[in-house]
GROMACS .gro file of N, CA, C and O in nm:
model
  412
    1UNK      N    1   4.222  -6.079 -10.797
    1UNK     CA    2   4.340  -6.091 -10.878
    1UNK      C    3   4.318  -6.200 -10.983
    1UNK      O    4   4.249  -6.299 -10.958
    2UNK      N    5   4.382  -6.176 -11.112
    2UNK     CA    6   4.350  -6.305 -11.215
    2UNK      C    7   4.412  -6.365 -11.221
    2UNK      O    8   4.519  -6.310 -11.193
    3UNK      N    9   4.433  -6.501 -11.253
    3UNK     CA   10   4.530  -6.574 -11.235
    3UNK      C   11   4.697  -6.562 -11.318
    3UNK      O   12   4.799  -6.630 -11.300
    4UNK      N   13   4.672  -6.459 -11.402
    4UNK     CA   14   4.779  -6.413 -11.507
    4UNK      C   15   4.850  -6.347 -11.357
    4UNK      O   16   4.970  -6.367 -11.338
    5UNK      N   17   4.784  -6.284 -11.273
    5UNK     CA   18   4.871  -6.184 -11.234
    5UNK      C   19   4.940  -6.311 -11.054
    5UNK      O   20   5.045  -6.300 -10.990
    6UNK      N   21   4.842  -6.395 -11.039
    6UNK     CA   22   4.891  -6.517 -10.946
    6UNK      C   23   5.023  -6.585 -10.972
    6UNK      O   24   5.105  -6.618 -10.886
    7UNK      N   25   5.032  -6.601 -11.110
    7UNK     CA   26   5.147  -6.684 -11.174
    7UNK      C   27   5.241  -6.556 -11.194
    7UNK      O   28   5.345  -6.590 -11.138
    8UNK      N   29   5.257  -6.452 -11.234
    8UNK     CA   30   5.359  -6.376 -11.222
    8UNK      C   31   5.398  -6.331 -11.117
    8UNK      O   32   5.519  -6.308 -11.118
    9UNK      N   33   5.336  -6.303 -11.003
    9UNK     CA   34   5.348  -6.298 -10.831
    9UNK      C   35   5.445  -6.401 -10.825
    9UNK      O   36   5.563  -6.364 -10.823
   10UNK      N   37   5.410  -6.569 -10.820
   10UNK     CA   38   5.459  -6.673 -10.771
   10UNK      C   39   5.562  -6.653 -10.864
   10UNK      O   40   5.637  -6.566 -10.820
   11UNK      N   41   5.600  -6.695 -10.975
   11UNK     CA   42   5.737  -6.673 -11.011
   11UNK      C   43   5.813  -6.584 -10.953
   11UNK      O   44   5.912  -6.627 -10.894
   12UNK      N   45   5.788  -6.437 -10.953
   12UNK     CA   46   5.869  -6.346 -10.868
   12UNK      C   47   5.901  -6.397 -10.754
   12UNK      O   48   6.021  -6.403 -10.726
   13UNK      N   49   5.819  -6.439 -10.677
   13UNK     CA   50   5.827  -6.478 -10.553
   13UNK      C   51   5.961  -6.592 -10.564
   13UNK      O   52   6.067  -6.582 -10.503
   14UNK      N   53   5.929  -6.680 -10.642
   14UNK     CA   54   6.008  -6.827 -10.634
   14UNK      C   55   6.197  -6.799 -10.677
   14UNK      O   56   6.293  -6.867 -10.640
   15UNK      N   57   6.195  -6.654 -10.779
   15UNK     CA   58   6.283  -6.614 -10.837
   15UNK      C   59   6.357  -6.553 -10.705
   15UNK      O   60   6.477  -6.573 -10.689
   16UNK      N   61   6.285  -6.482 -10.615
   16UNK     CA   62   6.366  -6.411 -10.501
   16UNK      C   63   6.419  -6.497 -10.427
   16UNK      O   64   6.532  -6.497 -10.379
   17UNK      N   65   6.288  -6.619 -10.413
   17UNK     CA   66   6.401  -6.706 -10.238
   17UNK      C   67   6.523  -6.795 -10.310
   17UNK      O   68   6.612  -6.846 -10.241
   18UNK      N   69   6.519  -6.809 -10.446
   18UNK     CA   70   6.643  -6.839 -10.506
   18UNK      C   71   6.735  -6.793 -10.527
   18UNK      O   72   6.839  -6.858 -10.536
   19UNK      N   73   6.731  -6.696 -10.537
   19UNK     CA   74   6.837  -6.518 -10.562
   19UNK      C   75   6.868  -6.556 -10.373
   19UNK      O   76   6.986  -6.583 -10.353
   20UNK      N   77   6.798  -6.560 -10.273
   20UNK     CA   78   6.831  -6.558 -10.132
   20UNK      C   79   6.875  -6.670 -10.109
   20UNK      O   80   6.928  -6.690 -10.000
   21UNK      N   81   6.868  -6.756 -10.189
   21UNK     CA   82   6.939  -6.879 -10.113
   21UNK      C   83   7.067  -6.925 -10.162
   21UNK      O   84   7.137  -7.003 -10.096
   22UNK      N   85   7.101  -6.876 -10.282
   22UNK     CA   86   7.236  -6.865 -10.360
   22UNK      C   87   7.336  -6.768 -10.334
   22UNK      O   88   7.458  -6.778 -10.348
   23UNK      N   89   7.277  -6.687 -10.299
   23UNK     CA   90   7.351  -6.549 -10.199
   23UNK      C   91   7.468  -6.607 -10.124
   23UNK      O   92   7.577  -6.574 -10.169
   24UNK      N   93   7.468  -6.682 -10.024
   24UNK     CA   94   7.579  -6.683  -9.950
   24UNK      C   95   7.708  -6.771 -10.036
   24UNK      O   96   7.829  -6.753 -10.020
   25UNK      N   97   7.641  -6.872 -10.130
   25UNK     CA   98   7.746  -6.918 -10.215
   25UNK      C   99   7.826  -6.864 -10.260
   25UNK      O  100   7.946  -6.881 -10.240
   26UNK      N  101   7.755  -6.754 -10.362
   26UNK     CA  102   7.860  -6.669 -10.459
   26UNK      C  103   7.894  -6.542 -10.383
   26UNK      O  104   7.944  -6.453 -10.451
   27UNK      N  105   7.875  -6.517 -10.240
   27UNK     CA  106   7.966  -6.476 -10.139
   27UNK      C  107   8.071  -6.515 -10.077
   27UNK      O  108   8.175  -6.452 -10.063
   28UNK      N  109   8.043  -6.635 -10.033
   28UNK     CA  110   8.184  -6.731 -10.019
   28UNK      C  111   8.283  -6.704 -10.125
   28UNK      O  112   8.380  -6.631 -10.104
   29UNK      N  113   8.254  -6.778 -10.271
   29UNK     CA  114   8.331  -6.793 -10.366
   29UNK      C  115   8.403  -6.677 -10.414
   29UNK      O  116   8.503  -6.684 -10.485
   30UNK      N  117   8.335  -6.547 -10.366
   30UNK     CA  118   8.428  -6.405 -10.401
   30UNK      C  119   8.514  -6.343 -10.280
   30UNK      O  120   8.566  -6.233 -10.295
   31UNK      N  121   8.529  -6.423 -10.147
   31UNK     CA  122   8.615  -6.378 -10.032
   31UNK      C  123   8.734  -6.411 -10.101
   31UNK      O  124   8.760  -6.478 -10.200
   32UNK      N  125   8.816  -6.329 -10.000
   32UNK     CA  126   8.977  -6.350 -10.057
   32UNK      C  127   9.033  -6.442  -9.936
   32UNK      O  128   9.013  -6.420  -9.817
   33UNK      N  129   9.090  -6.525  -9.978
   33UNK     CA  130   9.136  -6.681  -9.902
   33UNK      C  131   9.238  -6.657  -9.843
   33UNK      O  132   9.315  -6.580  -9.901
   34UNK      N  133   9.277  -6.707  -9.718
   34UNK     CA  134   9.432  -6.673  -9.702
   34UNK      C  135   9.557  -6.748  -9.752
   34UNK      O  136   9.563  -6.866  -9.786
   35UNK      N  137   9.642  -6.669  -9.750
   35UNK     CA  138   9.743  -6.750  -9.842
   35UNK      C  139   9.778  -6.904  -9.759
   35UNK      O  140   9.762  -6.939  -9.642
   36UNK      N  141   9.842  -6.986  -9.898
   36UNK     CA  142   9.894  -7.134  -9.808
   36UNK      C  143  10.043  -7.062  -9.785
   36UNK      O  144  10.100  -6.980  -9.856
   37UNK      N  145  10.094  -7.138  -9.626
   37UNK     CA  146  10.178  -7.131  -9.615
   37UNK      C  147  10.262  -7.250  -9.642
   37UNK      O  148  10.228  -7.355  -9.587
   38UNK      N  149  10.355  -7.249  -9.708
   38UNK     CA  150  10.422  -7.339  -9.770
   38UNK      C  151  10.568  -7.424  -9.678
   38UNK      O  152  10.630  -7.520  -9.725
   39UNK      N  153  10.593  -7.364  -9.552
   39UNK     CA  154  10.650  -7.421  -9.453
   39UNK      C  155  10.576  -7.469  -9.315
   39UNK      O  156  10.643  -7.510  -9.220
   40UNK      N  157  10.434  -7.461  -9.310
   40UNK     CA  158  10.380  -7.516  -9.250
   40UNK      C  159  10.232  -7.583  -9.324
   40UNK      O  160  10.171  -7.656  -9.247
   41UNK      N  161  10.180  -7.570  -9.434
   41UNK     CA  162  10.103  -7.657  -9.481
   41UNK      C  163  10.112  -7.829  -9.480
   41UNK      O  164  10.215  -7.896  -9.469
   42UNK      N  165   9.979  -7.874  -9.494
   42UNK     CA  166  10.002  -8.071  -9.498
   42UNK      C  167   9.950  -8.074  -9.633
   42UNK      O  168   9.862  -8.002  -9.680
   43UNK      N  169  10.019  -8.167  -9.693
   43UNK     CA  170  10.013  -8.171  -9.886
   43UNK      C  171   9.887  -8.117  -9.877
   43UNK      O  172   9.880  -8.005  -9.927
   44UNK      N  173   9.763  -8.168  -9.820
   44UNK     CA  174   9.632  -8.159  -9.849
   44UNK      C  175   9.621  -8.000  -9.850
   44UNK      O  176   9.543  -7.934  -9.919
   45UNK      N  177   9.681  -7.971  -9.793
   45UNK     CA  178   9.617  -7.798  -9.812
   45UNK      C  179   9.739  -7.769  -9.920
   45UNK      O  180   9.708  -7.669  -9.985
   46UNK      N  181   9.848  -7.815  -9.954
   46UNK     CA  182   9.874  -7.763 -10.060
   46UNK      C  183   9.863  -7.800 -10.208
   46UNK      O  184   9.925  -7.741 -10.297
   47UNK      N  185   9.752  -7.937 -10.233
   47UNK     CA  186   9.714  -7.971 -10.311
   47UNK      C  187   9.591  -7.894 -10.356
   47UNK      O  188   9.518  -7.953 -10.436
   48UNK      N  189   9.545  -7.742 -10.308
   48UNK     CA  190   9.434  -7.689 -10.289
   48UNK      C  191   9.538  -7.559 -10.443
   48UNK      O  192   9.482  -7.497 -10.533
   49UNK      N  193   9.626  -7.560 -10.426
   49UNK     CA  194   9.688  -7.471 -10.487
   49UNK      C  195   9.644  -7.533 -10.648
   49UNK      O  196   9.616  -7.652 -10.667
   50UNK      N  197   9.646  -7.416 -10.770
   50UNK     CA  198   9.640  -7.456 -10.863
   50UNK      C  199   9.801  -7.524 -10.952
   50UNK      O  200   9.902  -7.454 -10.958
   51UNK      N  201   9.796  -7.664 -11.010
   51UNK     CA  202   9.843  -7.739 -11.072
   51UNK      C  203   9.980  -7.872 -10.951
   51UNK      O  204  10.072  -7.951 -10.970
   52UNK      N  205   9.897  -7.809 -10.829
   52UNK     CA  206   9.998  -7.883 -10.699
   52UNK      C  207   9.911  -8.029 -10.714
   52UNK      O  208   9.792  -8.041 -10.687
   53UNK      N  209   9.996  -8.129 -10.760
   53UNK     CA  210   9.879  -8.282 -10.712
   53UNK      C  211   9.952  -8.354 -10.617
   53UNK      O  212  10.067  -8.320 -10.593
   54UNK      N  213   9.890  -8.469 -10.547
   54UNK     CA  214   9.970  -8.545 -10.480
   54UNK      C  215  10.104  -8.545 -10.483
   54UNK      O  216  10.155  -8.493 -10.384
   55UNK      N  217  10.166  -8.580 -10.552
   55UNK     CA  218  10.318  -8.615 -10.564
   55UNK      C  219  10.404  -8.479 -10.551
   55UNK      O  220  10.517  -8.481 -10.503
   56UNK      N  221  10.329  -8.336 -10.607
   56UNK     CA  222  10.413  -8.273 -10.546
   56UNK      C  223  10.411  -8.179 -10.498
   56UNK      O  224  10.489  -8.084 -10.498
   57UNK      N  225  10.284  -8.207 -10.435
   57UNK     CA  226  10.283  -8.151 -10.215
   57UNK      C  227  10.351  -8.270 -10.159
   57UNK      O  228  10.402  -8.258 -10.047
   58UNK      N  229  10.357  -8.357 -10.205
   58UNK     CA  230  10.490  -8.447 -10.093
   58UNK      C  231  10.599  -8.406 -10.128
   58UNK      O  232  10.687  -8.412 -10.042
   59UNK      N  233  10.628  -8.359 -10.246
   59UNK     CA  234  10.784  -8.322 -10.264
   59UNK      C  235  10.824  -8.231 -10.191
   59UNK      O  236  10.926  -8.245 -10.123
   60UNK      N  237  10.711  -8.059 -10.191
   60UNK     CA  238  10.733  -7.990 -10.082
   60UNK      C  239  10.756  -8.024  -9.935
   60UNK      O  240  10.845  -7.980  -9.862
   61UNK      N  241  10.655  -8.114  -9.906
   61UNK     CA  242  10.678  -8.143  -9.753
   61UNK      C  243  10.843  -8.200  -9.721
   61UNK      O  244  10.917  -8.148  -9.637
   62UNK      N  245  10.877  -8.307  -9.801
   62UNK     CA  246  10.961  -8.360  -9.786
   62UNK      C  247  11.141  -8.290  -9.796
   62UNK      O  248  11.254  -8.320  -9.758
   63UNK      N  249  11.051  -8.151  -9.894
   63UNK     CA  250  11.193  -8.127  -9.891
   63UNK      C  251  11.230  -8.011  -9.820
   63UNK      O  252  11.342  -7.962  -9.806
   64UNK      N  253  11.059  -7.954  -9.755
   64UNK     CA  254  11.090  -7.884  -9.621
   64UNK      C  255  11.155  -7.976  -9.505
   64UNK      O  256  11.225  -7.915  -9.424
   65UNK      N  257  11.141  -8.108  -9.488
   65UNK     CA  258  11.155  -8.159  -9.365
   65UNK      C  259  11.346  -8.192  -9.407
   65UNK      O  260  11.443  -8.210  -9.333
   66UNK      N  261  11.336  -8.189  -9.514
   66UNK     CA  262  11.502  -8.228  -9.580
   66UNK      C  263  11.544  -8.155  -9.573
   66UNK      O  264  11.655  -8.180  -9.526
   67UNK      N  265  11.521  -7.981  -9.603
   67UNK     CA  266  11.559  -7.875  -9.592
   67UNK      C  267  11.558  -7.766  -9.514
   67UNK      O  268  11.638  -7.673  -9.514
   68UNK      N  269  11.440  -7.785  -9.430
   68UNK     CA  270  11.422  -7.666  -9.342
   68UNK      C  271  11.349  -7.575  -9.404
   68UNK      O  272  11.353  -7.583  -9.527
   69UNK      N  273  11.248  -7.444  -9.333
   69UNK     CA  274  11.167  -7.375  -9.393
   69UNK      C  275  11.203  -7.332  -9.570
   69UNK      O  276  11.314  -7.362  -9.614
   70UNK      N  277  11.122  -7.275  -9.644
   70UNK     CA  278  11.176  -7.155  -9.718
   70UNK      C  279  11.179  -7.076  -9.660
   70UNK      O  280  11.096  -7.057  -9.570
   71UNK      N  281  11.306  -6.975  -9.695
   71UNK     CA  282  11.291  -6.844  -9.718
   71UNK      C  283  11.197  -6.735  -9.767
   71UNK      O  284  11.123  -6.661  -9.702
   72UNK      N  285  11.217  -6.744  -9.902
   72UNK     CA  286  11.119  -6.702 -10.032
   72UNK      C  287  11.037  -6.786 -10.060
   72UNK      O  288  11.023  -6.899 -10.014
   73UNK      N  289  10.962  -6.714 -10.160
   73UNK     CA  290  10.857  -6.808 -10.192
   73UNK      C  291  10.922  -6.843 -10.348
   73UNK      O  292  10.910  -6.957 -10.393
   74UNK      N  293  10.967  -6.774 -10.399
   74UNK     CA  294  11.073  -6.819 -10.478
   74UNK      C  295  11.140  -6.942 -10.477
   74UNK      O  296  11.132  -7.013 -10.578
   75UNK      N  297  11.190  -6.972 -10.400
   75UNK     CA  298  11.249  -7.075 -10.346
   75UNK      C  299  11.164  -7.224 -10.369
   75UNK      O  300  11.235  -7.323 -10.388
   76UNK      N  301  11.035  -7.240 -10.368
   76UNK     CA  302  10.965  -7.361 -10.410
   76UNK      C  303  10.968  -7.389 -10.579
   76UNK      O  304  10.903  -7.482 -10.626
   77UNK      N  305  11.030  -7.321 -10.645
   77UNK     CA  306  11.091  -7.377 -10.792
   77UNK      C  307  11.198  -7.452 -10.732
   77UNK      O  308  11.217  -7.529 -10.827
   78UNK      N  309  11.273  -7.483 -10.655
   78UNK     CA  310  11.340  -7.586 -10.643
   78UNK      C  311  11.258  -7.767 -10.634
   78UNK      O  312  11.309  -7.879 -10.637
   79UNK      N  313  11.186  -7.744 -10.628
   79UNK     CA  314  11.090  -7.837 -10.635
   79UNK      C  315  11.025  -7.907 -10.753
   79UNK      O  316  10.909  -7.879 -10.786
   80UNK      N  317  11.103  -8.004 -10.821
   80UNK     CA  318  11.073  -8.082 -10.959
   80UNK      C  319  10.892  -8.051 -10.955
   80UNK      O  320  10.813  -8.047 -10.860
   81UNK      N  321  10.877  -8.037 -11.068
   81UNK     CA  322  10.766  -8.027 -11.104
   81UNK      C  323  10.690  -7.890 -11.080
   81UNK      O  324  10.573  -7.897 -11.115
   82UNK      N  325  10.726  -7.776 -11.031
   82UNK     CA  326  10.721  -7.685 -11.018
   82UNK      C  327  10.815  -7.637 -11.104
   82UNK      O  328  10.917  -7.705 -11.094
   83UNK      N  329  10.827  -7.536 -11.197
   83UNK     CA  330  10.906  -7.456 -11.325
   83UNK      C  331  10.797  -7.279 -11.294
   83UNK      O  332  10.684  -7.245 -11.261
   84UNK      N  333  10.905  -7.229 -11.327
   84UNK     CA  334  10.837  -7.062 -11.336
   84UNK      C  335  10.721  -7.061 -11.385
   84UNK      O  336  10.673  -6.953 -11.352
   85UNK      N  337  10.626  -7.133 -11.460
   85UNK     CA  338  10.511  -7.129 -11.513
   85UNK      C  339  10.409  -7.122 -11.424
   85UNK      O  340  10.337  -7.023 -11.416
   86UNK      N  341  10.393  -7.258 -11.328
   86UNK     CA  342  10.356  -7.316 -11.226
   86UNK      C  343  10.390  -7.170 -11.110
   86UNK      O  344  10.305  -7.117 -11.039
   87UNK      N  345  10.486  -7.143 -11.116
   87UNK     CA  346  10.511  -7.056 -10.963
   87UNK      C  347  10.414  -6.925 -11.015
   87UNK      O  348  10.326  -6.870 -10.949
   88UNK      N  349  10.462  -6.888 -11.168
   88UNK     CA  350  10.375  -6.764 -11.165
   88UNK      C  351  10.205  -6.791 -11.130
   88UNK      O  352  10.121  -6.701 -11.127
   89UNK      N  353  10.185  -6.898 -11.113
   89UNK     CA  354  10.062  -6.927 -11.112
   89UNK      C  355  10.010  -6.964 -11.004
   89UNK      O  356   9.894  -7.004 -10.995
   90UNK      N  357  10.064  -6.957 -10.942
   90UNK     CA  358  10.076  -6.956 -10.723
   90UNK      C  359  10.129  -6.858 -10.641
   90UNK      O  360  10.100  -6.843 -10.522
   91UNK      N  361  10.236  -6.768 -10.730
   91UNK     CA  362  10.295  -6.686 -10.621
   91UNK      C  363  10.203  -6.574 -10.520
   91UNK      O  364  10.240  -6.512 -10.420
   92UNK      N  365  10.113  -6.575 -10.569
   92UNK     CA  366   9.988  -6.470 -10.504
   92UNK      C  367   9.922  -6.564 -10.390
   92UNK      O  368   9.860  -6.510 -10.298
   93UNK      N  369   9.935  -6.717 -10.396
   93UNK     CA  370   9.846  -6.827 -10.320
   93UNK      C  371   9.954  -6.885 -10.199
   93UNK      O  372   9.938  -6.962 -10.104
   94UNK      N  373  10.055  -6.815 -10.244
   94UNK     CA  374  10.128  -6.850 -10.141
   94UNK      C  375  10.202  -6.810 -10.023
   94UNK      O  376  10.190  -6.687 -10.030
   95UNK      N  377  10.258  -6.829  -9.941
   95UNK     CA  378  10.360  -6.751  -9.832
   95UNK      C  379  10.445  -6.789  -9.763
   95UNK      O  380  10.409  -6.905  -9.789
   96UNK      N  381  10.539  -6.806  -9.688
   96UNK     CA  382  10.645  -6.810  -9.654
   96UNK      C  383  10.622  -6.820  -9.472
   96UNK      O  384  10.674  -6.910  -9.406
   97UNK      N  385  10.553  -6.734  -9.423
   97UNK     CA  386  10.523  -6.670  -9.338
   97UNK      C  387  10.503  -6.530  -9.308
   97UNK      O  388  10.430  -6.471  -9.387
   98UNK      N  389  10.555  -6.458  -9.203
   98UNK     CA  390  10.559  -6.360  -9.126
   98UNK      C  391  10.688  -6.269  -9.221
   98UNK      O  392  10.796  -6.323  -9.245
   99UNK      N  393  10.655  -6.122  -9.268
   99UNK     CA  394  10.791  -6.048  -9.320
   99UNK      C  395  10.877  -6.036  -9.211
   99UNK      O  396  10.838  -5.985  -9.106
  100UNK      N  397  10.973  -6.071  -9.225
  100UNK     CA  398  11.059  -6.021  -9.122
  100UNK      C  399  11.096  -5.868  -9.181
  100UNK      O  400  11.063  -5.830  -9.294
  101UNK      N  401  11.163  -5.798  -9.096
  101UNK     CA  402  11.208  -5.638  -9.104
  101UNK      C  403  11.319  -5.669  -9.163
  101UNK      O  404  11.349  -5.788  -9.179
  102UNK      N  405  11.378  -5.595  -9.195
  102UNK     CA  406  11.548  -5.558  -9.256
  102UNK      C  407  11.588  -5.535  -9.137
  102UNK      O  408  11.511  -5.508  -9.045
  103UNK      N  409  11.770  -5.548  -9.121
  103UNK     CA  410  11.826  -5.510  -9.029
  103UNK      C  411  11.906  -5.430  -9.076
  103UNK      O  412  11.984  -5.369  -9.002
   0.00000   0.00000   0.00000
């Protein structure tokens, strides 16, 4: 073999166990996450949400513990700093819990 064809081997080669070792990353990063639940989350998991920071995943917590579960998920626009912008931009990241049935 000449060495033209050594060095294009080894690149291929070096190109695959990199392609194999990045694999499970950008597998992770394309699973679908489960939603936060927003009556039992700790700020920290709801600071995971996009535009939630410190101050207000404590507001949630606090005003679950002031208020009692949500209902809806709707219902966390009551929460300063949260506005319809913000919710449209979580309502898919979030949950409530369990559907209950209709009666």
């Amino acid at each position: 073999m000449t060495a033209q064809k050594h060095k294009g081997l080894a690149l291929g080669l070096a190109t695959a166990i990199i392609a194999l070792a990045l694999a499970p990353a950008f597998a992770q990063s394309t699973a679908p996450k489960a939603k936060v639940n927003i009556n039992t989350a700790p700020a920290s998991e709801l600071e995971t949400l996009p535009r939630i920071g410190p101050k207000v995943a404590q507001r949630i917590v606090d005003f679950r513990t002031k208020n009692g579960n949500f209902k809806r998920i709707e219902e966390i626009m009551k929460i300063q700093g949260i506005g319809e912008k913000v919710y449209e931009q979580i309502k898919d990241l979030i949950t409530v819990g369990a559907e209950t049935a209709p009666k």
